[in-house]
Short mmCIF file of C-alpha atoms in Angstrom, two decimals:
data_model
loop_
_atom_site.label_atom_id
_atom_site.label_comp_id
_atom_site.label_asym_id
_atom_site.label_seq_id
_atom_site.Cartn_x
_atom_site.Cartn_y
_atom_site.Cartn_z
CA GLN L 1 -10.88 28.54 -196.77
CA VAL L 2 -9.22 25.10 -196.69
CA GLN L 3 -10.57 23.28 -200.12
CA LEU L 4 -9.42 19.58 -201.11
CA VAL L 5 -10.59 18.19 -204.53
CA GLU L 6 -9.65 14.84 -205.38
CA SER L 7 -9.59 13.58 -208.92
CA GLY L 8 -8.47 10.19 -211.52
CA GLY L 9 -10.89 7.81 -210.19
CA GLY L 10 -12.97 5.62 -213.24
CA LEU L 11 -13.58 2.47 -213.73
CA VAL L 12 -10.64 -0.22 -214.56
CA GLN L 13 -10.65 -3.97 -214.97
CA ALA L 14 -9.18 -6.32 -212.12
CA GLY L 15 -5.52 -5.96 -212.20
CA GLY L 16 -5.47 -2.81 -213.60
CA SER L 17 -3.95 0.81 -212.39
CA LEU L 18 -5.24 4.23 -211.07
CA ARG L 19 -3.43 7.07 -210.21
CA LEU L 20 -5.64 9.60 -207.55
CA SER L 21 -4.62 13.11 -207.12
CA CYS L 22 -5.44 15.64 -204.26
CA ALA L 23 -4.76 18.86 -205.12
CA ALA L 24 -5.03 21.24 -202.14
CA SER L 25 -5.65 25.16 -201.74
CA GLY L 26 -6.32 27.58 -198.71
CA LEU L 27 -3.63 25.77 -196.56
CA THR L 28 0.51 25.89 -195.80
CA PHE L 29 0.48 22.13 -197.71
CA SER L 30 4.47 21.55 -197.21
CA SER L 31 3.01 21.82 -193.29
CA TYR L 32 0.71 19.01 -193.35
CA SER L 33 0.80 15.21 -193.60
CA MET L 34 -1.76 13.73 -195.97
CA ALA L 35 -3.90 10.36 -195.86
CA TRP L 36 -5.87 8.79 -197.87
CA PHE L 37 -9.34 6.94 -196.83
CA ARG L 38 -12.02 4.83 -198.69
CA GLN L 39 -15.65 3.75 -198.35
CA ALA L 40 -17.50 1.19 -199.84
CA PRO L 41 -21.19 1.11 -200.09
CA GLY L 42 -22.23 -0.79 -196.67
CA LYS L 43 -18.55 -0.25 -194.89
CA GLU L 44 -17.25 2.41 -192.56
CA ARG L 45 -14.77 4.24 -193.74
CA GLU L 46 -11.04 2.95 -193.89
CA PHE L 47 -7.87 4.41 -193.97
CA VAL L 48 -5.33 3.72 -196.86
CA ALA L 49 -2.59 5.52 -196.51
CA ALA L 50 -0.84 8.23 -195.70
CA ILE L 51 2.57 10.55 -196.05
CA SER L 52 4.30 12.49 -193.68
CA TYR L 53 4.50 16.89 -194.62
CA SER L 54 8.30 16.28 -195.47
CA GLY L 55 7.24 13.21 -197.51
CA GLY L 56 10.03 10.89 -195.75
CA LYS L 57 7.91 8.70 -194.21
CA THR L 58 4.56 6.55 -195.65
CA TYR L 59 2.67 4.56 -194.34
CA PHE L 60 -0.34 1.41 -195.41
CA GLU L 61 -2.78 -0.64 -194.67
CA ASP L 62 -1.73 -3.98 -194.82
CA SER L 63 -4.18 -5.25 -197.72
CA VAL L 64 -2.91 -2.38 -199.77
CA LYS L 65 1.03 -3.22 -198.90
CA GLY L 66 2.90 -3.66 -201.91
CA ARG L 67 0.27 -2.41 -204.56
CA PHE L 68 -0.55 1.23 -203.12
CA THR L 69 1.76 3.86 -203.46
CA ILE L 70 1.51 7.49 -201.73
CA SER L 71 3.57 10.17 -203.34
CA ARG L 72 3.18 14.46 -202.61
CA ASP L 73 4.74 17.39 -205.00
CA ASN L 74 4.64 20.76 -202.29
CA THR L 75 5.58 22.48 -205.33
CA LYS L 76 2.29 21.54 -206.41
CA ASN L 77 0.71 21.24 -203.60
CA THR L 78 -0.64 17.22 -204.25
CA VAL L 79 -0.58 14.24 -202.87
CA TYR L 80 -0.88 10.88 -205.23
CA LEU L 81 -2.06 7.92 -204.41
CA GLN L 82 -0.80 5.09 -207.23
CA MET L 83 -2.75 1.83 -207.08
CA ASN L 84 -1.64 -1.11 -208.53
CA SER L 85 -3.33 -4.61 -209.29
CA LEU L 86 -6.29 -3.76 -208.60
CA THR L 87 -9.04 -5.69 -207.00
CA PRO L 88 -13.06 -5.29 -206.56
CA GLU L 89 -12.54 -5.55 -202.98
CA ASP L 90 -10.96 -2.30 -203.90
CA ALA L 91 -13.88 -0.24 -205.26
CA ALA L 92 -15.16 2.93 -203.07
CA VAL L 93 -15.02 6.13 -202.57
CA TYR L 94 -11.45 7.54 -201.84
CA TYR L 95 -11.07 10.46 -199.67
CA CYS L 96 -8.41 12.82 -198.84
CA ALA L 97 -7.46 14.46 -195.62
CA THR L 98 -4.78 16.75 -194.15
CA VAL L 99 -2.93 16.26 -190.44
CA LEU L 100 -0.92 19.22 -188.93
CA GLY L 101 2.38 17.99 -188.31
CA ASP L 102 3.25 14.69 -188.30
CA TRP L 103 0.56 11.55 -189.00
CA ASP L 104 0.26 8.67 -186.77
CA GLN L 105 -2.79 6.19 -185.96
CA THR L 106 -4.47 9.21 -183.79
CA SER L 107 -4.26 11.69 -185.59
CA HIS L 108 -7.11 14.35 -185.58
CA TYR L 109 -7.93 15.25 -189.52
CA ASP L 110 -8.56 18.50 -190.17
CA CYS L 111 -10.00 18.73 -193.44
CA TRP L 112 -11.78 16.29 -195.69
CA GLY L 113 -12.03 16.24 -199.78
CA GLN L 114 -15.05 15.52 -201.51
CA GLY L 115 -13.93 12.24 -202.59
CA THR L 116 -13.62 10.08 -206.03
CA GLN L 117 -16.09 7.08 -207.26
CA VAL L 118 -13.34 3.89 -207.97
CA THR L 119 -14.82 1.11 -209.57
CA VAL L 120 -13.02 -1.96 -210.33
CA SER L 121 -14.49 -4.47 -212.50
CA SER L 122 -14.19 -8.46 -212.21
#
């Protein structure tokens, strides 16, 4: 069955950087767009970024544009989220998810990972 495993979270100071990874198995990775979401305590899960199945298109939530980048390595079945200039508002559990085909704002997410914690100290 499909499994998504996030890693790379941790504790960083404001202004610092982290790179999150999401390793996928049990699917034809290159057929899926991939997305990152986050959820902070007391808040709803929110969209962060997405990348098309080919890697040629990327999408970002406004608050992370210019600070975060999303990329993928289809030879490793892995998607990455590079997070720079982190602020306490970025602290959350970050999740990756799959979309069969091209991503858009109405996409249905097929599978989810278990999440990785990002903590940002002020």
